[in-house]
Short mmCIF file of C-alpha atoms and ligand atoms in Angstrom, two decimals:
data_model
loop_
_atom_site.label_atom_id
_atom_site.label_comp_id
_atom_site.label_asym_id
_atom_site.label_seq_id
_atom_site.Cartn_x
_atom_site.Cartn_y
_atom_site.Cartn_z
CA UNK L 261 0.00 0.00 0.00
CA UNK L 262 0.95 3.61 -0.48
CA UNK L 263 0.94 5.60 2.60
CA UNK L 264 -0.59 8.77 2.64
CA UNK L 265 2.69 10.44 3.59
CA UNK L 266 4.30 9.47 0.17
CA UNK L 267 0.79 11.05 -1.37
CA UNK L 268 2.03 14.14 0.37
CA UNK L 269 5.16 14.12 -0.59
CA UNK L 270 4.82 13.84 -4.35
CA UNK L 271 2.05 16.57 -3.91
CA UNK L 272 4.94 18.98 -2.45
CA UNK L 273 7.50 18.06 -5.25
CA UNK L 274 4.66 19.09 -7.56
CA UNK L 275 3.60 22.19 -5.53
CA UNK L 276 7.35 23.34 -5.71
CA UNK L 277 7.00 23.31 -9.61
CA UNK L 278 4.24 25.95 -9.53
CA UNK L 279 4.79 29.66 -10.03
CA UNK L 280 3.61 32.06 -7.46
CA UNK L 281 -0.27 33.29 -7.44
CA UNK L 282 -1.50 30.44 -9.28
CA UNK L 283 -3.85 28.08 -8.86
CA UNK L 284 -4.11 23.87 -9.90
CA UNK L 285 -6.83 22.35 -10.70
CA UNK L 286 -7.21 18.75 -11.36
CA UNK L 287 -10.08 16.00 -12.26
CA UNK L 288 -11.00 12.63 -10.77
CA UNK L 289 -12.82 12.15 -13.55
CA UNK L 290 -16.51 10.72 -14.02
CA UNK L 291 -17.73 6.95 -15.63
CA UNK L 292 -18.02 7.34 -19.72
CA UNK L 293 -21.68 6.29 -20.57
CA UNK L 294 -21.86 2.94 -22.79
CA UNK L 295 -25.02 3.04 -23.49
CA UNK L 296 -28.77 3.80 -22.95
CA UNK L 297 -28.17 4.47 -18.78
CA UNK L 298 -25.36 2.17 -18.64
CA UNK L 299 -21.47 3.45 -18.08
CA UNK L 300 -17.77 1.50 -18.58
CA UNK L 301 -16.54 0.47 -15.06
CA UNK L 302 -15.18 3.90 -13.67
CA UNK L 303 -11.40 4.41 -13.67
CA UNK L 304 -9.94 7.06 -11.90
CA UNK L 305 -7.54 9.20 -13.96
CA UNK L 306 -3.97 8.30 -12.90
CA UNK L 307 -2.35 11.80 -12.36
CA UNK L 308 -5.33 12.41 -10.23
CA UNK L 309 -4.62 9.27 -8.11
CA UNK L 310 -1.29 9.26 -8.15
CA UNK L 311 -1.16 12.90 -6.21
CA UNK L 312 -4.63 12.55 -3.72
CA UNK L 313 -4.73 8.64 -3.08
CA UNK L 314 -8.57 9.13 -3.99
CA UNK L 315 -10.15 6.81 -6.03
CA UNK L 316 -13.61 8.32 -6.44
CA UNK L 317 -15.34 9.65 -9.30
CA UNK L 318 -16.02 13.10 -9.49
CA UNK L 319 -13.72 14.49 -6.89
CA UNK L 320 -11.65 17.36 -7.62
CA UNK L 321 -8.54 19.15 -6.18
CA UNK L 322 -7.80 22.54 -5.64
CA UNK L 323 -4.16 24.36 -5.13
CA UNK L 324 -3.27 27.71 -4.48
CA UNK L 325 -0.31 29.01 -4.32
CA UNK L 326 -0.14 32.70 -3.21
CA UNK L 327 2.56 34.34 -1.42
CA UNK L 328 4.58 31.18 -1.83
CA UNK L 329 1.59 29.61 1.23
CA UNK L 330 0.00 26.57 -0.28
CA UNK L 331 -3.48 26.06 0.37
CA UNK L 332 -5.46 23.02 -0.75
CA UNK L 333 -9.01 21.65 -0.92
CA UNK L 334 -10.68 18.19 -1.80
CA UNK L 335 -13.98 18.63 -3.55
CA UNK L 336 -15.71 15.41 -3.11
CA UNK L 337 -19.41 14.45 -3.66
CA UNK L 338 -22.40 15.31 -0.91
CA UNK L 339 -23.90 12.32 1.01
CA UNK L 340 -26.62 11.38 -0.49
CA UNK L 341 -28.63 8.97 1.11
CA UNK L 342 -30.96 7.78 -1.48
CA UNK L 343 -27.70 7.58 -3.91
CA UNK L 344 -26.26 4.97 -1.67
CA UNK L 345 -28.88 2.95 -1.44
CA UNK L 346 -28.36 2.62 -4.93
CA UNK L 347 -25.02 2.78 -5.72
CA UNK L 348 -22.82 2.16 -2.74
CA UNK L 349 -20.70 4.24 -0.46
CA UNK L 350 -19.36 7.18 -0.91
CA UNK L 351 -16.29 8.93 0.75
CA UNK L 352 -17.09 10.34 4.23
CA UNK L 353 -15.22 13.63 4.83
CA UNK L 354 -13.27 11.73 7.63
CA UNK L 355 -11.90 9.66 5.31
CA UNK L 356 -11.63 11.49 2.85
CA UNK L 357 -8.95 13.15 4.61
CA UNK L 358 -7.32 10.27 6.01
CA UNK L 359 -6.87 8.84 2.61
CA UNK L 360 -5.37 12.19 1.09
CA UNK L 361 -3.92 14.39 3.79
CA UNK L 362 -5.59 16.96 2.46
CA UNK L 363 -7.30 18.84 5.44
CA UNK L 364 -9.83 21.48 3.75
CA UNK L 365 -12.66 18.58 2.52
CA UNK L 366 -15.72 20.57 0.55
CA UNK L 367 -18.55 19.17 -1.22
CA UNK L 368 -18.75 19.48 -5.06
CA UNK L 369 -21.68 21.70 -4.93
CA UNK L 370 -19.20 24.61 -3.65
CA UNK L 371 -16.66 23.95 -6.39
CA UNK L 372 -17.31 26.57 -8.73
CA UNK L 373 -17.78 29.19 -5.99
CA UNK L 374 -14.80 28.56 -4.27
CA UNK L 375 -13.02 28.54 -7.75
CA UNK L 376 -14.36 31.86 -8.75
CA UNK L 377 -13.75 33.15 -5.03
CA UNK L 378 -9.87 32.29 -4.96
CA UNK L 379 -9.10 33.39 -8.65
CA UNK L 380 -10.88 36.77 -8.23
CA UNK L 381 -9.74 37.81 -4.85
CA UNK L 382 -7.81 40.44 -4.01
CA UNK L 383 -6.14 40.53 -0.63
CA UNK L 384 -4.48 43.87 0.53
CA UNK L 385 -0.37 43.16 -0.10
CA UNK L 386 -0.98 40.05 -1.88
CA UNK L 387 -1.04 39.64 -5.52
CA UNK L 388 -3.89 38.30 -7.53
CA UNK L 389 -3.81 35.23 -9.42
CA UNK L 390 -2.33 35.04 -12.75
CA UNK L 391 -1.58 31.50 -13.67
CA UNK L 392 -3.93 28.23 -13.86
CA UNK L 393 -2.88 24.94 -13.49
CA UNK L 394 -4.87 22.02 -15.61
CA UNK L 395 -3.79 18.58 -16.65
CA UNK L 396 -4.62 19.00 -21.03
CA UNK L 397 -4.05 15.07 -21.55
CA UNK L 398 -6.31 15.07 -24.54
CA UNK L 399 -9.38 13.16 -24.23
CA UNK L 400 -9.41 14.02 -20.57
CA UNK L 401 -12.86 13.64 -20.14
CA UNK L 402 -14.74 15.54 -17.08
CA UNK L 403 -18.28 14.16 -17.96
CA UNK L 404 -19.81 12.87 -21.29
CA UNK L 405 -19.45 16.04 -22.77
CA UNK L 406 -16.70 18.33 -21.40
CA UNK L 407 -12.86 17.33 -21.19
CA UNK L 408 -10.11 19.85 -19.29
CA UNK L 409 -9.63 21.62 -22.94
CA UNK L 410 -13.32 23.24 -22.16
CA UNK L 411 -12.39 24.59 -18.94
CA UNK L 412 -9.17 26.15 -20.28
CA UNK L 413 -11.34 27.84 -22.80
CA UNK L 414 -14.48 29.04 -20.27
CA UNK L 415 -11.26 30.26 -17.48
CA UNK L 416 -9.73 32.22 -20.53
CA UNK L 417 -12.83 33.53 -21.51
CA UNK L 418 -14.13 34.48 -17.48
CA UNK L 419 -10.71 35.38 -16.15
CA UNK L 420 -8.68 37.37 -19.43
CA UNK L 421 -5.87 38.15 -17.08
CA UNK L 422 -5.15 34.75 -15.84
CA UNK L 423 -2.79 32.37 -18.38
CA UNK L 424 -3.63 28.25 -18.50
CA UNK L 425 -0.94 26.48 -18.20
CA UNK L 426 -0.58 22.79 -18.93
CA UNK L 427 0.72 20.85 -15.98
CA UNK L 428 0.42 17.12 -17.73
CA UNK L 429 4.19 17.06 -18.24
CA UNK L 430 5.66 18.06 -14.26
CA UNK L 431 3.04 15.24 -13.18
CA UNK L 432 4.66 12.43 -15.49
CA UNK L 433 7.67 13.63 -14.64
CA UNK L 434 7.28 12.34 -11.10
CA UNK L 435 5.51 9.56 -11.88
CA UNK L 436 8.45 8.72 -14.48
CA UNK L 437 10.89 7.87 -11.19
CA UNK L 438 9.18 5.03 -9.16
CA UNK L 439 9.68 5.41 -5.38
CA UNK L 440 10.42 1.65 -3.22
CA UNK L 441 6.84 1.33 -2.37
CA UNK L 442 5.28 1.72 -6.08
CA UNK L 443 8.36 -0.81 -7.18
CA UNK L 444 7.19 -3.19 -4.25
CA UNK L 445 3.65 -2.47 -5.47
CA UNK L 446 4.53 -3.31 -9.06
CA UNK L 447 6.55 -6.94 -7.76
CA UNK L 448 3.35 -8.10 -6.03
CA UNK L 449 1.37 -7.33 -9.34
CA UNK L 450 4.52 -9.25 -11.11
CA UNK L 451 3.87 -11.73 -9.02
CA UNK L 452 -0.20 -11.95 -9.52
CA UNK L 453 0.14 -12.00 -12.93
CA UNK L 454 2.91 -15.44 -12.48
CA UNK L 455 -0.34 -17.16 -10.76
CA UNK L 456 -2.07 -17.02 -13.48
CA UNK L 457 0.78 -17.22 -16.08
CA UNK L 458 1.06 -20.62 -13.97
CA UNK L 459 -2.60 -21.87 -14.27
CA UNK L 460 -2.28 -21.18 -17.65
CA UNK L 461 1.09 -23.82 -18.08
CA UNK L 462 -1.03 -26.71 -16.13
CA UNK L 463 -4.34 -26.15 -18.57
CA UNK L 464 -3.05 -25.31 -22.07
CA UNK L 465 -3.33 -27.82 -24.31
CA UNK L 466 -4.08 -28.19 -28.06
CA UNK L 467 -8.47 -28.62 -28.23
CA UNK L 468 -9.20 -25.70 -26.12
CA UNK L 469 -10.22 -21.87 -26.94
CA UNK L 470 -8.30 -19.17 -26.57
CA UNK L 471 -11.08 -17.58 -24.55
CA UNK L 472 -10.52 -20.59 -22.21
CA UNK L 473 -6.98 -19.83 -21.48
CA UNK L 474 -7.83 -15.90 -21.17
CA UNK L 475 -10.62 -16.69 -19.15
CA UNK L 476 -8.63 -18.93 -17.00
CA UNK L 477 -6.34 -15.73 -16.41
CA UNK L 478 -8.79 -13.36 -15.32
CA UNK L 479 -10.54 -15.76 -13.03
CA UNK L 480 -7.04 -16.97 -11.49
CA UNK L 481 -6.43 -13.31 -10.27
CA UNK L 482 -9.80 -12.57 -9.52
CA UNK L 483 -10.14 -15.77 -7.29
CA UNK L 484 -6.55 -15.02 -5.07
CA UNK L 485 -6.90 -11.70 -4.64
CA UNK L 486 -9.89 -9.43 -6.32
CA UNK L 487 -7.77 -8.48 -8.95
CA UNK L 488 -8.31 -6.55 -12.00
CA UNK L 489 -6.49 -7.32 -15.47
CA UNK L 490 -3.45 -4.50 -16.33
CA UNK L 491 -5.55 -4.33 -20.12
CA UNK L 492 -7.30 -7.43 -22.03
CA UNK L 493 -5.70 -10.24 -22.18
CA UNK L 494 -4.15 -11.34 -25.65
CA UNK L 495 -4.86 -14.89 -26.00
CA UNK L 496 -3.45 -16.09 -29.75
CA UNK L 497 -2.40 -18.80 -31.02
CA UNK L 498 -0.70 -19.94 -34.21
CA UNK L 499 -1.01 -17.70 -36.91
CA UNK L 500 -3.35 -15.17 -34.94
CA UNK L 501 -0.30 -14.30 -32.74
CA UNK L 502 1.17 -12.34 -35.51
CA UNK L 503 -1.65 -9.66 -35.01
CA UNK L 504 0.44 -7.91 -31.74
CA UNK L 505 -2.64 -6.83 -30.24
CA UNK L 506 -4.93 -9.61 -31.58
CA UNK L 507 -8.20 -9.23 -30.05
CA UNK L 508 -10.65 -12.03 -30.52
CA UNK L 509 -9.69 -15.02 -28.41
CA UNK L 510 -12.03 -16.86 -29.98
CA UNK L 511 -9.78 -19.77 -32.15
CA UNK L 512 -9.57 -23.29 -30.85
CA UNK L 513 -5.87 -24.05 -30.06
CA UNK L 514 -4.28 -26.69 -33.10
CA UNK L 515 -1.67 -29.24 -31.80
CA UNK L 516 1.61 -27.69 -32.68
CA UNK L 517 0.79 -24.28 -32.17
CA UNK L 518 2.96 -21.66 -30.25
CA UNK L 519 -0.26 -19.61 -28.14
CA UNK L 520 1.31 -16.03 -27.07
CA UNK L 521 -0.10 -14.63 -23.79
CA UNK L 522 0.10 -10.72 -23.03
CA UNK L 523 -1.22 -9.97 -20.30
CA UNK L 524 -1.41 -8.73 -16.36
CA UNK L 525 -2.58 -8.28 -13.35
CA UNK L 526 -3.04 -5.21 -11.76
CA UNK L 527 -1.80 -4.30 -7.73
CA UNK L 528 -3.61 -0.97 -6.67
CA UNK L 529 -3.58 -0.05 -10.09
CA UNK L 530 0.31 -0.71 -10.22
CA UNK L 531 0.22 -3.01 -13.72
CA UNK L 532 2.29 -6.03 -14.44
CA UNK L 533 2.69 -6.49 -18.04
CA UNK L 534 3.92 -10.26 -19.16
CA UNK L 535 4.36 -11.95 -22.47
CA UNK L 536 5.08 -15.18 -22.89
CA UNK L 537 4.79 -17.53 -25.71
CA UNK L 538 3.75 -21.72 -24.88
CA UNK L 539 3.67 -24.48 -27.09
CA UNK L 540 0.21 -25.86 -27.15
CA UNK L 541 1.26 -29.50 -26.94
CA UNK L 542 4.10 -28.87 -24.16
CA UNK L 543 6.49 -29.53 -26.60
CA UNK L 544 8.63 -26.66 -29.05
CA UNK L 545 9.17 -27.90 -32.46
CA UNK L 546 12.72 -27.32 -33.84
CA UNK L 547 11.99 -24.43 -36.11
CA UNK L 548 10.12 -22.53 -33.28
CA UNK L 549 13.05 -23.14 -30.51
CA UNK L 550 14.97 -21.34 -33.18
CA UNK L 551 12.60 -18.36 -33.30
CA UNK L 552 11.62 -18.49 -29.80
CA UNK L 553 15.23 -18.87 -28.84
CA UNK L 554 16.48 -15.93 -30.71
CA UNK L 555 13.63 -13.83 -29.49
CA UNK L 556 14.72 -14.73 -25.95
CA UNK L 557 18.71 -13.65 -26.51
CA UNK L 558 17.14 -10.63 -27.48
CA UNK L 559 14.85 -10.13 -24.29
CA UNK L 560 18.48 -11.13 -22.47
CA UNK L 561 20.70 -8.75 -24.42
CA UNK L 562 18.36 -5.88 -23.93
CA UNK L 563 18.08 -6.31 -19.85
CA UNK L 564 21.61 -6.46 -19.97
CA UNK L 565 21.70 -3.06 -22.00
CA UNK L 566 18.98 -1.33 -19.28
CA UNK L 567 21.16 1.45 -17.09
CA UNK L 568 20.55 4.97 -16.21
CA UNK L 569 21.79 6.96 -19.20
CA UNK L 570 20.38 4.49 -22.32
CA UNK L 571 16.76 5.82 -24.14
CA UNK L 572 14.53 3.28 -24.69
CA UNK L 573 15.56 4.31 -28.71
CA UNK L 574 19.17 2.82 -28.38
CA UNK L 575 17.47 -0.39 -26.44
CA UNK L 576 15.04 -0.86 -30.07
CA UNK L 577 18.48 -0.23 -31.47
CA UNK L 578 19.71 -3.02 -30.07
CA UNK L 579 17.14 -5.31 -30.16
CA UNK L 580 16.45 -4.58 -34.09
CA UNK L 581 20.05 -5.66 -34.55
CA UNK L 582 20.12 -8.34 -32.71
CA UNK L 583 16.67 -9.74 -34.15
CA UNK L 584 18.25 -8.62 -37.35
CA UNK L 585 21.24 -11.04 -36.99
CA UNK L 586 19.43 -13.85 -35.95
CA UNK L 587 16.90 -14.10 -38.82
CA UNK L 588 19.82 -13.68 -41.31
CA UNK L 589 21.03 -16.80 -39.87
CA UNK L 590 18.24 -18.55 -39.67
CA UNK L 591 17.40 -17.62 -43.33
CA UNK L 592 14.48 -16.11 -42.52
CA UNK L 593 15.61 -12.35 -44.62
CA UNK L 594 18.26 -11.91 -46.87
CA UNK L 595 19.53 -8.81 -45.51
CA UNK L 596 19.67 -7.15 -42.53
CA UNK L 597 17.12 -4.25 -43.50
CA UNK L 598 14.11 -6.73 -43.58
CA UNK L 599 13.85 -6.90 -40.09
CA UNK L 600 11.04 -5.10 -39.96
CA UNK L 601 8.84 -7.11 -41.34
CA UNK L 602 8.60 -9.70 -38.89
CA UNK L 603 9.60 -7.01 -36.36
CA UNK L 604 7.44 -3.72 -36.04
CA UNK L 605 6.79 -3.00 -32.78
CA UNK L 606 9.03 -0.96 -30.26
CA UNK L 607 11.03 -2.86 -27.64
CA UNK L 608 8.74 -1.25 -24.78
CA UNK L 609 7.23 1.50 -22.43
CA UNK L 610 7.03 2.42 -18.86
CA UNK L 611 5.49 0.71 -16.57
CA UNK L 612 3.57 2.00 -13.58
CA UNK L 613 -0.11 3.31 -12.89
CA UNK L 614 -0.43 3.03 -16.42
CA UNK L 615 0.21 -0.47 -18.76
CA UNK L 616 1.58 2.43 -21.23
CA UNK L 617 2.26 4.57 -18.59
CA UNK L 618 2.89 7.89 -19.74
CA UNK L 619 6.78 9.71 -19.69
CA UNK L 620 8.86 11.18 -22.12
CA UNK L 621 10.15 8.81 -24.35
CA UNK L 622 13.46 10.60 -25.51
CA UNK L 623 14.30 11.44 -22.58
CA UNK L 624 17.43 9.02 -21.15
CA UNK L 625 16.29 6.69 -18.72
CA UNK L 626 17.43 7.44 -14.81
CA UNK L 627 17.45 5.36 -11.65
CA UNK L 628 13.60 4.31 -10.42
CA UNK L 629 12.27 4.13 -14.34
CA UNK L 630 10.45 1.16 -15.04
CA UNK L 631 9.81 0.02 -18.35
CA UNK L 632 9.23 -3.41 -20.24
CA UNK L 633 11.48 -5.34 -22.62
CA UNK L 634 9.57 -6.60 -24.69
CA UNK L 635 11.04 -7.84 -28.30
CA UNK L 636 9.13 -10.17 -30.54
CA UNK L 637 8.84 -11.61 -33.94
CA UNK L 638 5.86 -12.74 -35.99
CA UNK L 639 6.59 -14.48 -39.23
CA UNK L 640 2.98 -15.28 -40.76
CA UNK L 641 4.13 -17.44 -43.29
CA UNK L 642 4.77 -19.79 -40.79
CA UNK L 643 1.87 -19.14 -38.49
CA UNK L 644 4.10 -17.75 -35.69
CA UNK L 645 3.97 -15.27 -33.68
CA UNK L 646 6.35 -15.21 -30.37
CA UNK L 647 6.90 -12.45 -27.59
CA UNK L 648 8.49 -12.50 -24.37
CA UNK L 649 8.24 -9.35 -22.15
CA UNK L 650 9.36 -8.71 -18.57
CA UNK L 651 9.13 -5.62 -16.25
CA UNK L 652 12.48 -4.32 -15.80
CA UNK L 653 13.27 -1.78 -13.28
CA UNK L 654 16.47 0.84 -14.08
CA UNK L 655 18.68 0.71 -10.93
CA UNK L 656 21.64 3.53 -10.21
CA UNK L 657 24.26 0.96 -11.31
CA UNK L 658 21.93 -1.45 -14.06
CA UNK L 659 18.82 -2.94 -13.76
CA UNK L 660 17.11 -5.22 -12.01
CA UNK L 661 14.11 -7.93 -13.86
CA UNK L 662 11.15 -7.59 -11.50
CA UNK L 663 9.66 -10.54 -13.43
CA UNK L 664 12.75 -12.55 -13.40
CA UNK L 665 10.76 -15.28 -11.85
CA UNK L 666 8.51 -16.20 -14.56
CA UNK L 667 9.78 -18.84 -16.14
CA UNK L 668 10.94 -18.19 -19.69
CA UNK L 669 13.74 -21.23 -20.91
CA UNK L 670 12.53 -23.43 -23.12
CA UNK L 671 13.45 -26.20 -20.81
CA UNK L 672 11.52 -24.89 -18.20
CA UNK L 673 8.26 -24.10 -19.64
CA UNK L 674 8.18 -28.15 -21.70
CA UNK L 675 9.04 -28.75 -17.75
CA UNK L 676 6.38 -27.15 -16.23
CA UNK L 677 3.65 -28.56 -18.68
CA UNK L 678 5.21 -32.20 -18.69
CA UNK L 679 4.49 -32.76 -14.76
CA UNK L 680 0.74 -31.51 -15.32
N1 LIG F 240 0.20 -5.37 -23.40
C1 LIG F 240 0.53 -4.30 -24.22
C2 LIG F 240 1.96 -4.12 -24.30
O1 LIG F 240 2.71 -5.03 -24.04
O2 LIG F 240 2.45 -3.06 -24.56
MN1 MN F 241 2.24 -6.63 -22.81
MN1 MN F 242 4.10 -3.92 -22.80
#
C-alpha cells in the first residue's frame, strides 16, 4: 500500500513546480456512458490518483499558491442517502482526509464558488492570481461532454488576465521515477500475474479456446486476490499471434501451435505487463526453438543493455540488430534491413499506474524508471507469432528484472507442462 505520507510528498514536489499566485486544478474524472443508462466500469484518472490517493469519481482538487503559502481543498461528492442505497458508499469527509492528507474537505456543490472566489480575490499586499494549473491530456474527459480543454477555454474567456498552463508534463515527470513502495507495489502485481501465467502452463493444451486460457487468467487473479487485469488479455495462437494486439480469443488451439499470452494483473492499479509464448502440446518444435530462442537472446541482451543513461531508442536499437542477426542466420531475410517485417513493434514503455504509462520517451532513462522489454517476432508465413516481455526496473548501477521469476527457458516451460 501507499501511505498517505508518500501522497504528500509527491504533492509537495509538484507544488514546488508551480509559479507564485496560481492556482491547480485537477479532475478525478466521471464513468463514460456505454449506453442507454449504462457506463464503462469507472477508472480514476492516474495523475489524479497518483497525487490525492482518492479513487472516487467526481472528486476534484484545488491548489493555491499565493505568497509562496500553499493552500489546498478536496472537492468530493455530498452524502446522499438515497444515492447509496443505490449505488454504494461514498467517501465520508473523515476519510476522505485520512486517505489524502488533504485537510480542507468541501462538497462538489461549492466547487465553482470557491473557484471563482480564490481566482478573483484580491487581498491587501498580496497579488492576484495570474496562472492556472490544468492537466490538457487530450481526451481528458470531465463528464460525457466536457474534457479539461473546455475549462481552459471558459477560465480564458471568465478570467482574461489569468494564463492556462498545462501541468500534464511536471506530473509524469514524477511519476516517471518510481519510489520503493510503487516498485514493491509493481513486484506483487509481477507476481499476480505469475499465478495465473502458472494456471495457464497446467491447462493449455491443443483442443481448447483461446477464450478458455484468457478466461482462466482473469478468473485466477480474480479468485486469489480481487484483482483486476493491467488491459485485455491477448490470448493467440498460431497464426493469430502475428496480429500484436490480436483481439478475438475466440480460435480453438491446433496441436503444434505456439499460443502467445500478453497480459497482467493489476496491484492498486500498479500493472504487471507479461508476455510469454507456450507451445500448445508442451512440446517446441525445432523451427520454433529457433525463433523463440532468438527472441529470448534478445529479451536477455536488452536487460543487460537497461542502465541509467540508455533511451529506450538505443534499447530498439539493439534489439532490431540483434533480431536482425538472428533471422539472417536462420534464413528467414536476406539482408539485414528486412527486419522489420517480422519485427514492427518498439522494444517497450514504462510501466507504472499506467500499462503504457505515460513519460517522455526521448528522454534518457534514470534510476527508479520502469519500463518493459519486450522484443518479438511474428513471421505469418509460418503461423508464428512469439513475444516475451518482462518488467524491468532501471537501478543507479543497471537494472534489475522484476519478473525474473517467470519462467521463460525453453526447458523450463516443456518442464512445467510435462508434470501436469
Ligand atoms: N500489453 C501491451 C503491451 O505489451 O504493450
Ligand atoms: Mn504486454
Ligand atoms: Mn508492454
Amino acid at each position: 500500500m501507499i501511505e498517505v505520507q508518500e501522497f504528500i510528498t509527491r504533492r509537495n514536489k509538484l507544488y514546488d513546480k508551480l509559479k507564485d499566485n496560481s492556482v491547480l486544478i485537477l479532475f478525478a474524472g466521471v464513468s463514460v456512458k456505454r449506453s442507454a443508462d449504462e457506463t464503462y466500469p469507472f477508472t480514476i484518472n492516474k495523475n489524479f490518483y497518483y497525487l490525492t490517493g482518492i479513487e472516487q469519481e467526481g472528486s476534484i482538487l484545488v491548489v493555491s499558491k499565493q505568497d509562496k503559502a500553499i493552500n489546498e481543498s478536496l472537492f468530493i461528492s455530498e452524502y446522499d442517502e438515497v444515492k447509496e442505497k443505490w449505488t454504494g458508499k461514498r467517501l465520508r469527509v473523515d476519510e476522505a482526509k485520512k486517505k489524502s492528507g488533504i485537510n480542507n474537505i468541501f462538497y462538489l456543490n461549492t466547487f465553482q464558488s470557491e473557484i471563482n472566489t480564490i481566482i478573483t480575490r484580491k487581498k491587501i499586499g498580496v497579488e492576484r492570481i495570474s496562472t492556472i494549473y490544468l492537466d490538457l491530456e487530450p481526451q481528458n474527459m470531465l463528464d460525457n461532454f466536457k474534457t479539461t480543454k473546455d475549462y481552459l477555454e471558459i477560465f480564458e474567456l471568465n478570467y482574461p488576465w489569468v494564463t492556462v498552463l498545462n501541468i500534464y508534463n511536471e506530473i509524469i515527470r514524477l511519476r516517471m521515477v518510481k519510489s520503493s513502495a510503487e516498485v514493491e507495489e509493481l513486484k506483487d502485481a509481477i507476481s499476480k500475474t505469475n499465478i495465473g501465467l502458472k494456471q495457464i502452463l497446467k491447462n493449455l493444451k491443443p483442443g481448447k479456446y483461446e477464450y478458455q486460457l484468457s478466461s482462466l487468467f482473469y478468473y485466477t487473479i480474480q479468485d486469489n486476490d480481487h484483482s483486476e487485469l493491467s488491459f485485455p488479455t491477448i490470448c493467440a495462437s498460431g497464426v493469430n499471434a502475428t496480429c500484436l494486439h490480436y483481439p478475438n480469443a475466440s480460435s480453438k488451439i491446433a496441436d503444434g501451435d505456439l499460443v502467445l499470452f500478453d497480459l497482467g494483473s493489476q496491484n492498486n492499479y500498479y500493472c504487471g505487463d507479461i508476455s510469454r509464448t507456450y507451445p500448445a502440446n508442451g512440446k517446441f518444435s525445432q523451427r520454433q526453438k529457433d525463433i523463440y530462442n532468438l527472441v529470448l537472446a534478445t529479451n536477455k541482451l536488452v536487460a543487460e543493455s537497461v542502465r541509467p543513461g540508455v533511451t529506450l531508442k538505443e534499447l530498439n536499437d539493439i534489439a532490431t540488430k540483434n533480431l536482425a542477426e538472428g533471422l539472417l542466420k536462420l534464413g528467414l531475410i536476406e539482408n539485414e534491413s528486412e527486419v522489420r517485417k517480422y519485427y514492427f513493434h518498439s522494444i517497450g514503455h514504462h510501466l507504472g499506474l499506467d500499462t503504457h504509462d505515460p513519460s517522455i520517451r526521448e528522454e534518457p532513462l534514470v534510476s527508479g524508471n520502469v519500463i518493459t522489454d519486450e522484443p518479438g517476432l511474428y513471421i505469418k508465413e509460418l503461423g508464428i507469432g512469439i513475444r516475451i516481455e518482462d518488467d524491468i526496473l532501471v537501478t543507479d548501477d543497471g537494472s534489475y528484472v522484476l519478473s525474473g521469476k517467470i519462467i521463460k527457458e525453453i526447458d523450463d516451460i516443456e518442464k512445467a507442462m510435462e508434470s501436469i
